[in-house]
Amino acid sequence: MSENKIFSGIKVVDLASFIAGPAAATILSDFGADVIKVEPPSGELWRTGHKIPPQPYSEEPYPFELANRNKRGVALNLKAASAQQVLERLAKWADVFIVNTPHLARKKLKLEYDDVAQWNPRLIYADLTGFGEKGPDAALPGFDLTAFWARSGLLFMTRDAGEPPTWPVSGSGDNATAVAIYSAIVTALYRRERTGKGSYVTTSLLAAGVWSASVFIQAALCGASFYGLHDRAHPANAGLNTYRSSDGTWFVLVVTPDKVPAVLKALGREDILTDPRFSDPAKLALNRPQLTAMLDEIFGSQPMSHWYEVFNGVLVPFGAVREPQEVVNDPQLRANDIVVPLEGAGEKLTSTISSPIQVHGVTKVPARRAPRIGEHNDEVLKELGFTSDEIAGLRASGAAPQAVHAEVPTHAPGKPI
């Protein structure tokens, strides 16, 4: 690795599945860490994520590629007795060990911190759970949909009044949690730099979800009065609402009190400032629906391109609501290296999304495709010191089988209709 890569020489064992843990390892790989992805001989389930509704259907395994680029791949049957010697050498080799296996299964597999740290006291052991390590629901399986979104309160709050909870965007909570566990790992690496000691670091989908919802959860902690769920026709604040332009584009508008005069002037409606219905806070509170209806009429009179110029002219925050197919064509993404080239993943998978961290003066590792199942078994096992005969024995025992070149396991659901 180049000298300007921050994590050159840092070795990571990624034993996690799905998104949050693997994505944290991917961020480390972006800055030069050597990451070994360990998965079962059949491959982990997220290899089929592109064929599990309601994820967008594709023949390309884009979810797995996104969470596992820049890694070497090892297939290891942790239930095989001889797999323990491979785990031991991986732990001795590694600086960081990322795991999200449920703790009951982890104990049986001898993957708990005390099992692994005995081999390497300088190890950073990163533990990712759904609901935390303690408490009555510590053993519950957790996905971002259940732990990050539902349990945290976010799913209750991200809907309009009178509407049932909607289905959140899969993976959004996972990727937020990935940044959290990455931060914990980097904090522990800094501590090790100062003390020489390894660490056991952890976070959960629930903790990351509550942190994401923390303004409202903190309000609940101090007994604040809530306005209730958002109702765009009867909003708590007409300046913080969604509106629609004449070409059908919805947008989010955030007009803080200091910006109200400038915005109304730009709209040519300074008369609203002196309208007796809105002249003091008490009257405004009673007449917010009328003000919203007036703004609906104003914003519905011009296309989004017009309002783009108006809002930029007064430096007021706004955001046009975009579909994914529109987002990928946003020039801001490539100008800021949010979308970057992806090497070797396939004919259609030529770009990917970079991690949301940039360090000026440091070039990230160019994104290359995720490994195939067990693609680097022999290479890694030799690097760990296993002889050719020992590798053959690991194959024969089923602990580290021959590499599988099929990109996706066979248990993939079908195409949506």
Coordinates of C-alpha atoms in Angstrom, one line a residue:
M1 CA 0.0 0.0 0.0
S2 CA 1.1 3.6 -0.7
E3 CA 2.6 5.5 2.2
N4 CA -0.1 8.1 2.2
K5 CA -2.8 5.5 3.0
I6 CA -3.8 6.1 6.6
F7 CA -4.4 2.4 7.5
S8 CA -1.5 0.9 5.5
G9 CA -0.3 -2.1 7.5
I10 CA -3.6 -2.5 9.5
K11 CA -5.1 -5.9 9.1
V12 CA -8.8 -6.6 9.5
V13 CA -10.7 -9.8 9.8
D14 CA -14.3 -9.2 8.8
L15 CA -16.4 -12.1 10.2
A16 CA -19.6 -10.0 10.0
S17 CA -22.6 -10.6 7.7
F18 CA -25.1 -8.4 5.9
I19 CA -24.3 -4.6 6.0
A20 CA -23.2 -2.8 9.1
G21 CA -20.1 -4.8 10.1
P22 CA -18.9 -5.4 6.6
A23 CA -19.4 -1.7 5.6
A24 CA -17.3 -0.6 8.6
A25 CA -14.5 -2.9 7.3
T26 CA -15.0 -1.4 3.8
I27 CA -14.4 2.1 5.2
L28 CA -11.1 0.8 6.7
S29 CA -10.2 -0.7 3.3
D30 CA -10.9 2.6 1.6
F31 CA -8.0 4.1 3.6
G32 CA -5.6 1.2 3.0
A33 CA -6.4 -1.6 5.5
D34 CA -5.9 -5.2 4.4
V35 CA -9.3 -6.8 4.9
I36 CA -10.1 -10.5 4.9
K37 CA -13.8 -11.3 4.5
V38 CA -14.6 -14.6 6.2
E39 CA -17.9 -16.3 5.2
P40 CA -19.4 -19.8 5.2
P41 CA -18.5 -22.1 2.4
S42 CA -22.0 -21.5 0.8
G43 CA -21.5 -17.8 1.0
E44 CA -23.4 -15.4 3.2
L45 CA -27.1 -14.6 2.5
W46 CA -26.4 -11.0 1.5
R47 CA -24.9 -12.3 -1.7
T48 CA -28.5 -12.8 -2.7
G49 CA -29.7 -9.4 -1.6
H50 CA -30.3 -8.2 -5.1
K51 CA -33.0 -10.9 -5.5
I52 CA -34.8 -10.4 -2.2
P53 CA -37.9 -8.1 -2.5
P54 CA -38.3 -5.2 -1.9
Q55 CA -34.7 -4.6 -2.8
P56 CA -34.5 -3.5 -6.5
Y57 CA -34.1 -6.6 -8.6
S58 CA -30.9 -7.1 -10.6
E59 CA -28.8 -9.9 -12.1
E60 CA -25.8 -8.0 -10.5
P61 CA -25.1 -8.6 -6.8
Y62 CA -24.8 -4.9 -6.2
P63 CA -25.6 -5.0 -2.4
F64 CA -22.9 -7.4 -1.6
E65 CA -20.4 -5.5 -3.9
L66 CA -21.2 -2.3 -2.1
A67 CA -20.5 -3.7 1.4
N68 CA -17.5 -5.9 0.5
R69 CA -15.3 -4.2 -2.1
N70 CA -11.5 -4.1 -1.7
K71 CA -11.5 -7.3 0.4
R72 CA -9.9 -10.7 0.1
G73 CA -12.3 -13.6 0.5
V74 CA -11.9 -16.7 2.7
A75 CA -14.5 -19.5 3.1
L76 CA -14.4 -21.1 6.5
N77 CA -16.7 -23.6 8.1
L78 CA -16.6 -22.4 11.8
K79 CA -18.4 -25.6 12.9
A80 CA -15.5 -27.8 11.8
A81 CA -13.1 -28.6 14.6
S82 CA -10.0 -27.8 12.6
A83 CA -11.4 -24.3 11.8
Q84 CA -10.3 -23.2 15.3
Q85 CA -6.6 -23.3 14.3
V86 CA -7.4 -21.0 11.3
L87 CA -9.3 -18.6 13.6
E88 CA -6.4 -18.6 16.0
R89 CA -3.9 -17.6 13.3
L90 CA -6.3 -15.0 11.9
A91 CA -6.7 -13.4 15.3
K92 CA -2.9 -13.4 15.8
W93 CA -2.5 -11.8 12.3
A94 CA -5.2 -9.2 12.8
D95 CA -5.3 -5.8 14.3
V96 CA -9.1 -5.6 14.0
F97 CA -11.7 -8.4 14.4
I98 CA -15.3 -7.6 13.4
V99 CA -18.1 -9.9 14.5
N100 CA -21.9 -9.7 14.5
T101 CA -22.7 -13.4 15.2
P102 CA -25.4 -13.7 17.9
H103 CA -23.7 -14.2 21.2
L104 CA -25.3 -17.6 21.9
A105 CA -23.9 -18.9 18.7
R106 CA -20.7 -17.1 19.3
K107 CA -20.1 -18.9 22.5
K108 CA -20.5 -22.3 20.8
L109 CA -18.1 -21.3 18.1
K110 CA -15.6 -19.9 20.6
L111 CA -15.7 -16.4 19.0
E112 CA -16.3 -14.4 22.1
Y113 CA -13.8 -11.7 23.1
D114 CA -12.2 -13.8 25.8
D115 CA -11.7 -16.6 23.3
V116 CA -10.0 -14.4 20.7
A117 CA -8.1 -11.9 22.9
Q118 CA -6.1 -14.7 24.5
W119 CA -4.4 -15.1 21.2
N120 CA -3.7 -11.4 20.6
P121 CA -4.0 -9.0 23.5
R122 CA -3.5 -6.0 21.1
L123 CA -6.5 -7.0 19.1
I124 CA -9.4 -4.5 18.5
Y125 CA -12.5 -6.7 18.9
A126 CA -15.5 -5.0 17.3
D127 CA -18.8 -6.4 18.4
L128 CA -22.0 -5.4 16.6
T129 CA -25.4 -6.3 18.0
G130 CA -29.0 -5.5 17.3
F131 CA -30.2 -4.3 20.7
G132 CA -27.0 -4.1 22.9
E133 CA -25.1 -6.6 24.9
K134 CA -27.3 -6.4 28.1
G135 CA -30.9 -6.2 28.9
P136 CA -34.0 -8.4 28.4
D137 CA -33.7 -8.3 24.6
A138 CA -30.0 -8.6 24.2
A139 CA -30.3 -12.0 22.5
L140 CA -33.0 -10.9 20.0
P141 CA -32.0 -11.0 16.3
G142 CA -31.9 -7.4 15.0
F143 CA -32.1 -5.9 11.5
D144 CA -31.9 -2.2 10.8
L145 CA -35.6 -2.3 10.0
T146 CA -36.5 -3.6 13.5
A147 CA -33.8 -2.3 15.8
F148 CA -32.6 0.9 14.2
W149 CA -35.9 2.1 12.7
A150 CA -38.8 0.6 14.7
R151 CA -37.4 0.3 18.2
S152 CA -35.6 3.7 18.2
G153 CA -38.8 5.7 17.5
L154 CA -37.6 6.8 14.1
L155 CA -40.3 4.8 12.3
F156 CA -43.0 6.3 14.4
M157 CA -41.9 9.8 13.6
T158 CA -41.2 9.5 9.9
R159 CA -44.8 9.4 8.7
D160 CA -47.6 11.8 8.3
A161 CA -50.5 12.2 10.8
G162 CA -53.2 9.6 10.3
E163 CA -50.9 7.3 8.3
P164 CA -49.5 3.9 9.3
P165 CA -45.8 3.4 9.6
T166 CA -44.2 3.0 6.2
W167 CA -41.5 0.6 5.2
P168 CA -38.1 2.3 5.6
V169 CA -35.2 2.1 3.1
S170 CA -33.4 -1.2 3.8
G171 CA -29.7 -0.7 4.8
S172 CA -30.0 3.0 5.7
G173 CA -29.8 2.2 9.4
D174 CA -27.1 -0.3 8.8
N175 CA -24.9 2.1 7.0
A176 CA -25.3 4.7 9.8
T177 CA -24.4 2.0 12.3
A178 CA -21.4 1.1 10.1
V179 CA -20.0 4.6 10.6
A180 CA -20.5 4.2 14.4
I181 CA -18.6 0.9 14.7
Y182 CA -15.9 2.3 12.4
S183 CA -15.6 5.2 14.7
A184 CA -15.3 2.9 17.7
I185 CA -12.6 0.9 15.9
V186 CA -10.6 4.0 15.0
T187 CA -10.9 5.3 18.6
A188 CA -9.6 2.0 19.9
L189 CA -6.7 2.0 17.4
Y190 CA -5.8 5.5 18.7
R191 CA -5.9 4.2 22.3
R192 CA -3.7 1.3 21.3
E193 CA -1.2 3.7 19.7
R194 CA -1.0 5.5 23.1
T195 CA -1.1 2.5 25.5
G196 CA -0.3 -0.6 23.5
K197 CA -3.5 -2.2 24.7
G198 CA -6.2 -3.8 22.6
S199 CA -9.9 -3.1 23.2
Y200 CA -13.3 -4.6 23.1
V201 CA -15.6 -2.0 21.3
T202 CA -19.2 -2.3 20.5
T203 CA -22.3 -0.5 19.3
S204 CA -25.8 -1.6 18.3
L205 CA -28.4 -0.8 15.7
L206 CA -30.6 0.4 18.5
A207 CA -27.9 2.7 19.9
A208 CA -27.3 4.2 16.4
G209 CA -31.0 4.6 15.8
V210 CA -31.6 6.4 19.1
W211 CA -28.6 8.6 18.4
S212 CA -30.1 9.4 15.0
A213 CA -33.4 10.2 16.7
S214 CA -31.7 11.9 19.6
V215 CA -33.2 15.4 19.3
F216 CA -36.7 13.9 19.8
I217 CA -35.7 11.2 22.3
Q218 CA -33.9 13.9 24.3
A219 CA -37.1 15.9 24.2
A220 CA -38.9 12.9 25.6
L221 CA -36.3 12.5 28.4
C222 CA -37.0 16.0 29.6
G223 CA -40.8 15.9 29.3
A224 CA -41.1 18.3 26.4
S225 CA -44.4 18.9 24.7
F226 CA -44.7 17.3 21.2
Y227 CA -46.6 18.8 18.3
G228 CA -47.7 15.4 17.0
L229 CA -47.0 13.8 13.7
H230 CA -46.4 15.9 10.7
D231 CA -49.4 17.1 8.7
R232 CA -48.4 19.1 5.7
A233 CA -51.8 20.8 5.4
H234 CA -51.8 21.7 9.1
P235 CA -48.0 21.9 9.9
A236 CA -46.5 23.0 13.2
N237 CA -44.4 25.4 11.1
A238 CA -45.4 26.4 7.6
G239 CA -41.8 27.5 6.9
L240 CA -40.6 23.9 7.6
N241 CA -42.8 21.9 5.3
T242 CA -43.0 20.1 1.9
Y243 CA -44.4 21.9 -1.1
R244 CA -44.9 21.0 -4.8
S245 CA -43.9 23.1 -7.8
S246 CA -45.9 23.4 -11.1
D247 CA -43.9 20.6 -12.8
G248 CA -44.9 18.2 -10.0
T249 CA -41.6 18.2 -8.1
W250 CA -41.9 18.0 -4.3
F251 CA -39.4 19.8 -2.3
V252 CA -38.5 20.3 1.4
L253 CA -38.3 23.9 2.5
V254 CA -36.6 25.1 5.7
V255 CA -37.2 28.8 6.4
T256 CA -35.9 29.8 9.8
P257 CA -37.4 33.0 11.4
D258 CA -34.4 35.2 10.4
K259 CA -35.0 34.3 6.7
V260 CA -38.7 34.9 6.6
P261 CA -38.6 38.6 5.4
A262 CA -36.0 37.8 2.6
V263 CA -38.0 34.8 1.4
L264 CA -41.3 36.6 1.3
K265 CA -39.6 39.5 -0.6
A266 CA -38.2 37.1 -3.1
L267 CA -41.6 35.6 -3.5
G268 CA -43.1 39.0 -4.1
R269 CA -45.4 38.5 -1.1
E270 CA -44.1 40.9 1.6
D271 CA -47.8 41.6 2.3
I272 CA -47.9 38.4 4.3
L273 CA -45.6 40.0 6.9
T274 CA -48.4 42.5 7.7
D275 CA -51.4 40.2 7.2
P276 CA -53.4 40.4 10.5
R277 CA -53.9 36.6 10.4
F278 CA -50.1 36.1 10.9
S279 CA -49.1 39.2 12.7
D280 CA -48.3 37.6 16.1
P281 CA -47.5 34.0 17.3
A282 CA -50.9 33.3 18.7
K283 CA -52.7 34.3 15.5
L284 CA -50.1 32.5 13.3
A285 CA -50.7 29.3 15.3
L286 CA -54.4 29.5 14.6
N287 CA -54.0 30.3 10.9
R288 CA -51.1 28.0 9.8
P289 CA -53.4 26.0 7.5
Q290 CA -54.3 29.2 5.7
L291 CA -50.7 30.2 5.3
T292 CA -49.8 26.8 4.1
A293 CA -52.6 27.0 1.5
M294 CA -51.3 30.3 0.3
L295 CA -47.7 29.0 0.0
D296 CA -49.1 25.9 -1.9
E297 CA -50.7 28.3 -4.4
I298 CA -47.5 30.3 -4.8
F299 CA -45.1 27.4 -5.2
G300 CA -47.5 25.6 -7.5
S301 CA -47.3 28.5 -9.9
Q302 CA -43.7 28.0 -11.1
P303 CA -41.5 25.0 -12.0
M304 CA -38.7 23.7 -9.7
S305 CA -36.1 25.4 -11.8
H306 CA -37.6 28.8 -10.9
W307 CA -37.7 28.0 -7.2
Y308 CA -34.1 26.7 -7.4
E309 CA -33.0 30.2 -8.5
V310 CA -35.2 32.0 -5.9
F311 CA -34.1 29.9 -2.9
N312 CA -30.4 30.1 -3.9
G313 CA -30.8 33.8 -4.2
V314 CA -31.7 34.2 -0.6
L315 CA -29.5 31.3 0.6
V316 CA -32.4 29.4 2.2
P317 CA -32.1 25.6 2.7
F318 CA -34.2 23.5 0.4
G319 CA -34.1 20.1 -1.2
A320 CA -35.9 18.7 -4.2
V321 CA -37.2 15.2 -3.6
R322 CA -35.4 12.8 -6.0
E323 CA -35.9 9.2 -7.0
P324 CA -32.8 6.9 -7.0
Q325 CA -32.6 7.1 -10.8
E326 CA -32.4 10.8 -10.5
V327 CA -29.9 10.8 -7.6
V328 CA -27.3 8.9 -9.6
N329 CA -27.2 11.7 -12.2
D330 CA -26.7 14.5 -9.7
P331 CA -23.4 16.2 -10.7
Q332 CA -22.6 16.8 -7.0
L333 CA -22.0 13.0 -6.5
R334 CA -19.1 12.7 -8.9
A335 CA -17.8 16.2 -8.2
N336 CA -17.3 15.2 -4.6
D337 CA -16.3 11.6 -5.1
I338 CA -19.5 10.3 -3.6
V339 CA -19.8 8.0 -6.6
V340 CA -16.5 6.5 -7.8
P341 CA -15.4 4.0 -10.5
L342 CA -15.6 0.3 -9.5
E343 CA -13.1 -2.1 -11.1
G344 CA -13.8 -5.6 -12.2
A345 CA -17.3 -6.1 -10.8
G346 CA -19.1 -6.6 -14.1
E347 CA -20.5 -5.1 -17.2
K348 CA -23.1 -3.0 -15.4
L349 CA -21.4 -2.5 -12.0
T350 CA -18.9 0.1 -13.1
S351 CA -19.5 2.6 -10.3
T352 CA -20.1 2.4 -6.6
I353 CA -20.7 4.7 -3.6
S354 CA -17.7 5.7 -1.6
S355 CA -17.7 5.9 2.1
P356 CA -18.8 9.3 3.4
I357 CA -15.4 10.3 4.8
Q358 CA -12.7 12.3 3.0
V359 CA -9.3 13.4 4.3
H360 CA -7.7 16.1 2.3
G361 CA -4.3 15.1 0.9
V362 CA -5.1 11.4 1.2
T363 CA -6.3 9.4 -1.8
K364 CA -8.6 6.5 -1.1
V365 CA -7.8 3.1 -2.4
P366 CA -9.5 2.7 -5.9
A367 CA -12.6 0.6 -5.5
R368 CA -12.3 -3.0 -6.8
R369 CA -14.8 -5.8 -6.9
A370 CA -15.8 -7.9 -3.9
P371 CA -14.2 -11.4 -3.6
R372 CA -15.9 -14.5 -4.8
I373 CA -16.6 -17.2 -2.1
G374 CA -13.3 -18.4 -0.8
E375 CA -11.4 -16.8 -3.6
H376 CA -8.3 -16.2 -1.6
N377 CA -8.3 -19.3 0.6
D378 CA -5.0 -20.7 -0.4
E379 CA -3.3 -17.3 -0.6
V380 CA -4.4 -16.3 2.9
L381 CA -3.8 -19.7 4.5
K382 CA -0.2 -19.7 3.1
E383 CA 0.2 -16.2 4.5
L384 CA -0.9 -17.4 7.9
G385 CA 1.8 -20.1 7.8
F386 CA -0.1 -23.2 6.8
T387 CA 1.8 -25.7 4.7
S388 CA 0.5 -27.2 1.5
D389 CA -0.3 -30.4 3.3
E390 CA -2.0 -28.6 6.1
I391 CA -4.1 -26.7 3.6
A392 CA -5.1 -29.9 1.9
G393 CA -6.1 -31.3 5.3
L394 CA -8.3 -28.2 6.0
R395 CA -10.0 -28.8 2.6
A396 CA -10.5 -32.5 3.4
S397 CA -12.0 -31.7 6.8
G398 CA -14.4 -29.2 5.2
A399 CA -13.0 -26.4 7.4
A400 CA -11.6 -24.4 4.4
P401 CA -13.0 -25.9 1.2
Q402 CA -12.0 -25.2 -2.4
A403 CA -13.0 -21.8 -3.7
V404 CA -16.5 -21.5 -5.2
H405 CA -16.6 -19.5 -8.4
A406 CA -20.4 -19.0 -8.5
E407 CA -21.1 -15.5 -7.4
V408 CA -24.4 -16.2 -5.7
P409 CA -25.7 -19.1 -3.6
T410 CA -28.6 -21.1 -5.0
H411 CA -31.2 -20.0 -2.5
A412 CA -32.1 -16.7 -4.2
P413 CA -35.8 -15.8 -4.5
G414 CA -37.1 -14.9 -7.9
K415 CA -37.6 -11.7 -10.0
P416 CA -40.5 -9.4 -9.0
I417 CA -43.6 -9.4 -11.1

